Coordinates of C-alpha atoms in Angstrom, one line a residue:
M1 CA -4.2 -35.9 6.4
N2 CA -5.9 -32.8 4.9
R3 CA -4.2 -29.7 6.2
S4 CA -7.5 -28.2 7.1
S5 CA -7.8 -30.7 9.9
V6 CA -4.5 -29.7 11.5
P7 CA -4.7 -26.8 13.9
Q8 CA -3.3 -23.7 12.2
P9 CA -1.8 -20.7 14.1
D10 CA -3.9 -17.6 13.7
L11 CA -0.8 -15.4 13.8
L12 CA -2.7 -12.7 15.5
A13 CA -3.5 -14.0 19.0
T14 CA -6.8 -12.2 19.4
G15 CA -7.9 -11.7 22.9
P16 CA -6.2 -10.3 26.0
S17 CA -2.7 -10.5 24.4
G18 CA -3.4 -9.4 20.9
P19 CA -5.5 -7.3 18.6
R20 CA -9.3 -7.1 19.1
P21 CA -12.1 -6.0 16.8
T22 CA -12.3 -2.4 17.9
L23 CA -12.3 -0.5 14.5
G24 CA -15.3 0.6 12.5
A25 CA -15.6 0.3 8.7
R26 CA -14.9 4.0 8.3
H27 CA -11.5 3.7 10.0
V28 CA -10.5 0.8 7.7
A29 CA -11.9 2.5 4.6
A30 CA -9.9 5.7 5.6
V31 CA -6.7 3.6 5.6
V32 CA -7.4 2.0 2.2
I33 CA -8.5 5.3 0.6
G34 CA -5.8 7.3 2.3
I35 CA -3.0 4.9 1.2
V36 CA -4.2 4.7 -2.4
I37 CA -4.7 8.4 -3.0
G38 CA -1.1 9.3 -2.5
A39 CA 0.8 11.9 -4.5
G40 CA 0.7 9.7 -7.6
I41 CA -2.5 11.2 -8.8
F42 CA -0.7 14.6 -9.0
R43 CA 2.3 13.2 -10.9
T44 CA 1.5 10.2 -13.1
P45 CA -1.4 11.6 -15.2
S46 CA 1.2 13.5 -17.3
L47 CA 3.1 10.3 -17.9
V48 CA -0.1 8.5 -18.8
A49 CA -1.3 11.2 -21.2
G50 CA 2.1 11.2 -23.0
A51 CA 1.7 7.4 -23.7
A52 CA -2.0 7.2 -24.2
G53 CA -2.4 8.8 -27.6
T54 CA -6.0 9.9 -27.3
E55 CA -8.3 11.3 -24.6
T56 CA -10.5 8.2 -24.8
V57 CA -7.6 5.8 -24.2
F58 CA -6.4 8.1 -21.4
L59 CA -9.7 7.9 -19.5
L60 CA -10.3 4.2 -20.3
T61 CA -7.0 3.2 -18.8
W62 CA -7.8 4.9 -15.6
L63 CA -11.1 3.0 -15.6
A64 CA -9.3 -0.3 -16.4
G65 CA -6.8 0.4 -13.6
G66 CA -9.7 0.7 -11.2
L67 CA -11.4 -2.4 -12.4
L68 CA -8.1 -4.4 -12.2
S69 CA -7.6 -3.1 -8.6
I70 CA -11.1 -4.1 -7.7
I71 CA -10.5 -7.6 -9.0
G72 CA -7.4 -7.8 -6.8
A73 CA -9.5 -6.5 -3.8
L74 CA -12.0 -9.3 -4.4
C75 CA -9.2 -11.9 -4.2
Y76 CA -7.9 -10.3 -1.0
A77 CA -11.5 -10.1 0.4
E78 CA -11.8 -13.9 0.2
L79 CA -8.4 -14.4 1.9
A80 CA -9.1 -11.9 4.6
S81 CA -12.6 -13.1 5.4
A82 CA -11.5 -16.8 5.5
F83 CA -8.2 -16.1 7.5
P84 CA -8.5 -12.7 9.3
S85 CA -5.2 -11.8 10.8
A86 CA -3.1 -8.8 11.8
G87 CA -0.4 -10.5 9.7
G88 CA -2.4 -9.9 6.5
D89 CA -0.3 -11.2 3.5
Y90 CA 2.2 -12.8 5.9
H91 CA -0.6 -15.0 7.3
F92 CA -1.9 -16.0 3.8
L93 CA 1.6 -16.8 2.5
T94 CA 2.5 -18.8 5.6
R95 CA -0.6 -20.9 5.4
A96 CA -0.1 -21.5 1.7
F97 CA 3.7 -22.0 1.5
G98 CA 5.0 -22.4 5.0
R99 CA 6.9 -20.3 7.5
R100 CA 10.1 -19.9 5.6
L101 CA 8.5 -18.1 2.7
G102 CA 6.3 -16.3 5.3
F103 CA 9.4 -15.1 7.1
L104 CA 11.0 -13.8 3.8
Y105 CA 7.8 -11.8 3.2
A106 CA 7.7 -10.3 6.7
W107 CA 11.5 -9.6 6.4
A108 CA 10.9 -7.9 3.0
R109 CA 8.1 -5.8 4.4
L110 CA 10.2 -4.7 7.4
S111 CA 13.4 -4.0 5.5
V112 CA 12.2 -3.1 2.0
I113 CA 8.5 -2.8 1.1
Q114 CA 6.8 -1.0 3.9
T115 CA 9.8 0.9 5.3
G116 CA 10.8 1.9 1.8
S117 CA 7.3 3.1 1.1
L118 CA 7.2 5.0 4.4
A119 CA 10.5 6.6 3.5
L120 CA 9.5 7.6 0.0
L121 CA 6.2 9.1 1.2
A122 CA 8.0 10.9 4.0
F123 CA 10.4 12.3 1.4
L124 CA 7.5 13.4 -0.8
F125 CA 6.0 15.2 2.2
G126 CA 9.3 16.8 2.8
D127 CA 9.7 18.0 -0.8
Y128 CA 6.4 19.8 -0.8
A129 CA 6.6 21.0 2.8
S130 CA 10.0 22.5 1.8
E131 CA 8.3 24.5 -0.9
I132 CA 6.2 26.2 1.7
V133 CA 8.7 26.6 4.6
P134 CA 12.3 25.6 3.6
L135 CA 14.7 24.4 6.3
G136 CA 18.0 24.6 4.5
R137 CA 20.1 22.2 2.5
H138 CA 18.6 19.0 3.9
S139 CA 15.1 20.4 4.3
S140 CA 13.3 17.5 2.7
A141 CA 15.1 14.9 4.8
L142 CA 14.5 16.8 8.0
Y143 CA 10.8 17.0 7.2
A144 CA 10.7 13.3 6.3
A145 CA 12.4 12.2 9.5
A146 CA 10.1 14.4 11.6
A147 CA 7.0 12.9 9.8
V148 CA 8.2 9.3 10.5
I149 CA 8.8 10.1 14.2
A150 CA 5.5 12.0 14.7
L151 CA 3.4 9.4 12.9
T152 CA 5.1 6.5 14.8
G153 CA 4.5 8.3 18.1
I154 CA 0.8 8.9 17.4
N155 CA 0.3 5.2 16.4
W156 CA 2.3 4.0 19.4
I157 CA 0.2 5.9 21.9
H158 CA -3.1 4.3 20.8
V159 CA -4.6 2.7 17.7
H160 CA -7.5 5.1 17.8
R161 CA -5.1 8.0 17.8
G162 CA -3.6 6.7 14.5
T163 CA -6.8 5.7 12.9
G164 CA -8.6 8.8 14.1
S165 CA -5.8 10.9 12.5
Q166 CA -6.1 8.8 9.4
L167 CA -9.8 9.5 9.1
W168 CA -9.3 13.3 9.3
L169 CA -6.3 13.3 7.0
T170 CA -8.3 11.2 4.4
I171 CA -11.2 13.7 4.6
L172 CA -8.8 16.6 3.9
E173 CA -7.2 14.6 1.1
V174 CA -10.5 13.7 -0.6
G175 CA -11.7 17.3 -0.1
G176 CA -8.6 18.6 -1.8
L177 CA -9.2 16.3 -4.8
F178 CA -12.8 17.7 -5.0
A179 CA -11.3 21.2 -5.1
V180 CA -9.1 20.2 -8.0
I181 CA -12.1 18.6 -9.8
A182 CA -14.2 21.7 -9.2
A183 CA -11.5 24.0 -10.5
G184 CA -11.0 21.9 -13.6
L185 CA -14.7 21.9 -14.4
L186 CA -15.2 25.6 -13.8
V187 CA -12.3 27.1 -15.8
G188 CA -13.7 26.0 -19.1
S189 CA -12.4 23.9 -21.9
A190 CA -8.7 24.1 -22.8
E191 CA -7.5 25.9 -25.9
A192 CA -5.4 24.1 -28.3
S193 CA -2.1 23.1 -26.7
T194 CA 1.3 23.5 -28.4
T195 CA 2.5 20.3 -26.7
E196 CA 1.2 17.1 -28.3
P197 CA 1.3 13.6 -27.0
S198 CA 3.3 10.9 -28.8
G199 CA 0.3 9.9 -30.9
E200 CA 1.0 6.2 -30.4
S201 CA -0.7 4.4 -27.6
S202 CA 1.5 2.2 -25.4
I203 CA -1.1 0.4 -23.3
G204 CA 1.3 -1.7 -21.3
L205 CA 3.4 1.3 -20.2
V206 CA 0.2 3.3 -19.5
L207 CA -1.1 0.5 -17.2
V208 CA 2.2 0.4 -15.3
F209 CA 1.8 4.0 -14.3
V210 CA -2.0 3.7 -13.7
L211 CA -1.8 0.6 -11.5
L212 CA 1.1 2.1 -9.5
T213 CA -1.2 5.1 -8.8
Y214 CA -3.9 2.7 -7.6
G215 CA -1.4 0.8 -5.4
G216 CA -1.8 0.2 -1.7
W217 CA -5.4 -1.1 -1.5
S218 CA -4.2 -4.5 -0.2
E219 CA -3.2 -2.9 3.1
G220 CA -6.8 -3.1 4.3
A221 CA -6.2 -6.9 4.9
Y222 CA -4.0 -6.1 7.8
L223 CA -6.9 -4.6 9.7
S224 CA -9.3 -7.5 9.1
A225 CA -8.8 -8.9 12.6
E226 CA -9.5 -5.4 14.1
L227 CA -12.6 -4.6 12.0
R228 CA -15.8 -5.2 13.9
G229 CA -17.6 -8.0 12.0
G230 CA -14.5 -8.1 9.8
R231 CA -15.1 -11.6 8.3
R232 CA -18.2 -10.5 6.6
R233 CA -17.5 -6.8 6.2
I234 CA -14.0 -6.7 4.8
A235 CA -15.1 -7.4 1.2
G236 CA -17.5 -4.4 1.2
V237 CA -14.9 -2.1 2.8
L238 CA -12.2 -3.0 0.3
V239 CA -14.4 -3.0 -2.8
G240 CA -16.4 0.1 -1.7
S241 CA -13.2 2.0 -1.0
L242 CA -11.8 1.2 -4.5
V243 CA -15.0 2.1 -6.2
L244 CA -14.8 5.6 -4.6
V245 CA -11.2 5.9 -5.5
T246 CA -11.9 4.9 -9.1
L247 CA -14.7 7.5 -9.4
L248 CA -12.4 10.2 -7.9
Y249 CA -9.6 9.3 -10.3
L250 CA -11.9 9.4 -13.4
L251 CA -13.3 12.8 -12.3
V252 CA -9.9 14.4 -11.5
N253 CA -8.4 13.2 -14.8
F254 CA -11.5 14.4 -16.7
A255 CA -10.9 17.8 -15.0
Y256 CA -7.2 17.8 -16.1
L257 CA -8.3 17.1 -19.7
R258 CA -11.0 19.8 -19.7
A259 CA -8.7 22.5 -18.3
L260 CA -5.5 21.6 -20.1
G261 CA -6.3 19.2 -23.0
L262 CA -4.4 16.0 -23.5
G263 CA -1.3 17.8 -24.9
G264 CA -1.3 20.2 -22.0
V265 CA -1.5 17.3 -19.5
A266 CA 1.3 15.4 -21.3
G267 CA 3.5 18.5 -21.3
S268 CA 3.1 19.4 -17.7
D269 CA 5.6 18.6 -15.0
A270 CA 3.0 19.4 -12.3
V271 CA -0.4 18.9 -13.8
A272 CA -2.5 19.7 -10.7
A273 CA -0.5 22.9 -10.0
D274 CA -0.9 24.1 -13.6
L275 CA -4.7 23.5 -13.4
M276 CA -5.0 25.3 -10.1
E277 CA -2.8 28.2 -11.3
R278 CA -5.1 28.6 -14.3
A279 CA -8.1 28.5 -12.0
V280 CA -7.0 30.7 -9.1
G281 CA -3.7 32.3 -10.1
P282 CA -0.3 31.9 -8.4
A283 CA -1.9 31.0 -5.1
G284 CA -2.8 27.7 -6.8
A285 CA 0.8 26.5 -6.5
V286 CA 0.7 26.9 -2.7
L287 CA -2.6 25.1 -2.5
I288 CA -1.3 22.2 -4.4
S289 CA 1.8 22.0 -2.3
L290 CA -0.4 21.8 0.8
L291 CA -2.6 19.2 -0.8
V292 CA 0.3 16.9 -2.0
A293 CA 1.9 17.3 1.5
V294 CA -1.3 16.2 3.2
S295 CA -1.8 13.3 0.7
A296 CA 1.8 12.1 1.3
L297 CA 1.3 12.3 5.1
T298 CA -2.0 10.5 4.8
S299 CA -0.5 7.6 2.9
A300 CA 2.5 7.5 5.3
N301 CA 0.3 7.3 8.3
A302 CA -1.7 4.4 6.8
T303 CA 1.6 2.7 5.8
S304 CA 2.8 3.0 9.4
I305 CA -0.4 1.5 10.8
T306 CA -0.4 -1.6 8.5
G307 CA 3.3 -2.2 8.2
A308 CA 3.9 -2.8 11.9
R309 CA 1.2 -5.5 12.0
T310 CA 3.2 -7.8 9.8
T311 CA 6.2 -7.4 12.0
Y312 CA 4.1 -8.1 15.0
A313 CA 2.8 -11.3 13.4
L314 CA 6.4 -12.3 12.6
G315 CA 7.4 -11.9 16.2
R316 CA 4.5 -14.1 17.3
N317 CA 5.9 -17.0 15.3
F318 CA 9.7 -16.9 15.7
P319 CA 11.0 -17.3 19.2
Q320 CA 14.2 -15.3 18.7
L321 CA 12.0 -12.4 17.4
R322 CA 9.3 -12.5 20.0
W323 CA 10.1 -9.0 21.3
L324 CA 8.6 -7.8 18.0
G325 CA 5.4 -9.7 18.8
R326 CA 4.5 -7.9 22.0
W327 CA 1.1 -6.2 21.7
K328 CA 0.8 -2.9 23.7
M329 CA -2.5 -3.5 25.3
R330 CA -2.8 0.0 26.8
G331 CA -2.8 1.4 23.3
E332 CA -4.2 -1.6 21.4
T333 CA -1.2 -1.4 19.1
P334 CA 2.0 -3.4 18.2
G335 CA 4.3 -1.0 20.0
N336 CA 7.7 -2.7 19.5
A337 CA 7.0 -3.4 15.8
L338 CA 6.2 0.3 15.3
L339 CA 9.5 1.3 16.8
A340 CA 11.5 -1.2 14.7
Q341 CA 9.7 -0.1 11.6
A342 CA 10.5 3.6 12.3
A343 CA 14.1 2.9 13.0
I344 CA 14.6 1.2 9.6
A345 CA 12.6 4.0 7.8
L346 CA 14.9 6.6 9.4
L347 CA 18.0 4.7 8.2
L348 CA 16.6 4.7 4.6
I349 CA 15.8 8.4 4.9
G350 CA 19.4 8.9 6.0
A351 CA 20.7 7.0 3.0
G352 CA 18.3 8.9 0.7
T353 CA 19.7 12.2 2.0
F354 CA 22.9 11.6 0.1
A355 CA 21.2 10.1 -3.0
R356 CA 20.6 12.2 -6.1
D357 CA 16.9 11.7 -5.8
G358 CA 15.7 10.2 -2.5
F359 CA 12.2 9.7 -3.7
Q360 CA 13.3 7.8 -6.9
M361 CA 15.8 5.7 -4.9
A362 CA 13.0 4.6 -2.6
V363 CA 10.7 3.7 -5.5
E364 CA 13.3 1.6 -7.2
Y365 CA 14.3 0.0 -3.9
T366 CA 10.8 -1.1 -3.2
A367 CA 8.9 -2.0 -6.4
P368 CA 10.3 -5.4 -7.6
V369 CA 10.1 -7.0 -4.2
F370 CA 6.6 -5.6 -3.7
W371 CA 5.2 -7.0 -6.9
L372 CA 6.9 -10.4 -6.4
F373 CA 5.1 -11.0 -3.2
L374 CA 1.8 -9.6 -4.4
L375 CA 2.0 -12.2 -7.2
L376 CA 2.6 -14.9 -4.6
V377 CA -0.4 -13.8 -2.6
G378 CA -2.6 -14.2 -5.7
I379 CA -1.2 -17.7 -6.2
S380 CA -1.9 -18.5 -2.5
L381 CA -5.6 -18.1 -3.1
F382 CA -5.5 -21.1 -5.5
V383 CA -3.3 -23.1 -3.1
L384 CA -5.6 -22.5 -0.1
R385 CA -8.7 -23.4 -2.1
V386 CA -7.1 -26.8 -2.8
R387 CA -5.4 -27.3 0.6
E388 CA -8.1 -26.0 2.9
P389 CA -11.4 -26.5 1.0
E390 CA -13.4 -26.9 4.2
A391 CA -12.3 -23.5 5.7
E392 CA -15.2 -21.2 6.2
R393 CA -15.2 -18.5 3.5
P394 CA -17.9 -15.8 4.3
F395 CA -16.9 -14.3 0.9
R396 CA -15.8 -16.1 -2.2
V397 CA -14.3 -14.3 -5.2
P398 CA -16.8 -14.5 -8.1
L399 CA -15.9 -16.0 -11.4
Y400 CA -13.2 -18.2 -9.9
P401 CA -10.6 -19.0 -11.3
L402 CA -10.9 -16.3 -14.0
L403 CA -10.6 -13.2 -11.7
P404 CA -7.7 -14.5 -9.6
A405 CA -5.9 -15.5 -12.8
I406 CA -6.3 -11.9 -14.1
F407 CA -4.9 -10.6 -10.8
C408 CA -1.9 -12.9 -11.0
L409 CA -1.1 -12.0 -14.6
T410 CA -1.3 -8.3 -13.8
S411 CA 1.0 -8.7 -10.8
F412 CA 3.5 -10.7 -13.0
Y413 CA 3.5 -8.0 -15.7
L414 CA 4.2 -5.3 -13.1
L415 CA 7.0 -7.5 -11.6
Y416 CA 8.6 -7.8 -15.0
S417 CA 8.2 -4.0 -15.6
S418 CA 9.6 -3.0 -12.3
V419 CA 12.7 -5.2 -12.9
A420 CA 13.1 -4.0 -16.5
Y421 CA 12.7 -0.2 -15.9
T422 CA 14.3 0.4 -12.5
G423 CA 17.9 1.1 -11.7
T424 CA 20.6 -0.1 -9.3
S425 CA 18.5 0.6 -6.2
A426 CA 16.3 -2.3 -7.2
L427 CA 19.3 -4.6 -6.9
V428 CA 19.9 -3.3 -3.4
G429 CA 16.3 -4.2 -2.5
V430 CA 16.7 -7.7 -3.9
G431 CA 20.0 -8.0 -2.1
I432 CA 18.3 -7.1 1.2
L433 CA 15.7 -9.8 0.5
A434 CA 18.5 -12.3 -0.1
L435 CA 20.1 -11.3 3.3
G436 CA 16.8 -12.4 4.9
A437 CA 17.3 -15.8 3.4
V438 CA 20.7 -16.0 5.0
L439 CA 19.3 -14.8 8.4
L440 CA 16.7 -17.5 8.2
L441 CA 19.5 -20.1 8.4
F442 CA 20.2 -19.0 12.0
L443 CA 16.6 -18.9 13.2
R444 CA 14.6 -21.8 14.6
V445 CA 11.6 -22.3 12.4
P446 CA 8.9 -23.7 14.8
P447 CA 6.3 -26.2 13.6
E448 CA 3.3 -24.9 11.7
E449 CA 0.9 -25.4 14.7
E450 CA 3.2 -23.6 17.2
T451 CA 2.9 -19.9 18.1
C452 CA 5.0 -18.0 20.5
P453 CA 3.3 -16.9 23.7

């Protein structure tokens, strides 16, 4: 029997006991843009410039990163339009590979990927907030914990509180980027820099940094079931958001080059701060600290919104975890999943407090597991094309199978790179994933067509 003829669980239980299409395109776009434009654009251009070799290569790699991300968004748009779900990737992986792999992914998101990302973004917010108002020895951790608690509370109260906050935070974030762009274009061309880049271009290393800076766009899939007209609109929202981000990244990096030169960008530890200091003096450092803090908070809020929806979908499909799958109808939000996510993120923040670099620890802990499952999502598009050919697909990725193959190869390369270049924290993340496989032995895995009430 063709699997498409077998009733498949939606994993989102739309209607009176689950998420409903209450969000507009601007809210979902704010999540995508807000989570992509994190603090990376204020840190990674220096690393990219040092490995790019020439200004042309430097700018072209940012364009290539945007195009590769748009290819990935096209693949996600097909999956999200055909199978809209609050579970996002969890739903796609479960349909393609079964509930055991789906469980491992949801476990990874709850214990490693999303909570690790939430912790590192909160630490980043804490680092820059501490530059403005320090709170003592553990200032960064205190700010980080406060951010997680506050954002969770906002999203627990009502989905529109969370997405409304996201919209305004994203507007502030994009406005700050425009300020950096304007400053770079107004200060005039850079004089010759005493710091020179390596002179040898390392395209592979450059793309690792660039694609990490574009990361997070896939989170829009988790709101496909809550987007009004989502089956037909999700592709436009995902791709349109990434086109805007790509244009912003090209402009801000051109501004860096114009103000500082390639050597100046490569030799800077805080490229945006150096640009703003040249434009407006010492006050520029304070402005950048505020901008990076807002950017980190924006991405953390979006991470909180989307991460809890995977955990909610997990609870809908495993009887022993059904408490995670309770939808808080009064707030149109996965209340228990949000609380569980916050608790784990706070534990990671506590661990990071005693690490040499809490931010670096969180990056290493998260990256390999993230890229492994992003690769599997790309493969699931091929699997579902074969397994469920009759499923309605309001959007189909163009140039199939070429574009999905490019997406899978890119994800595989970044998986390899994240394993090759990260430290012992990466092994901890993999170990936590293995613990999920052990936990799975003690859970009842229901049939594919069964969903918890």
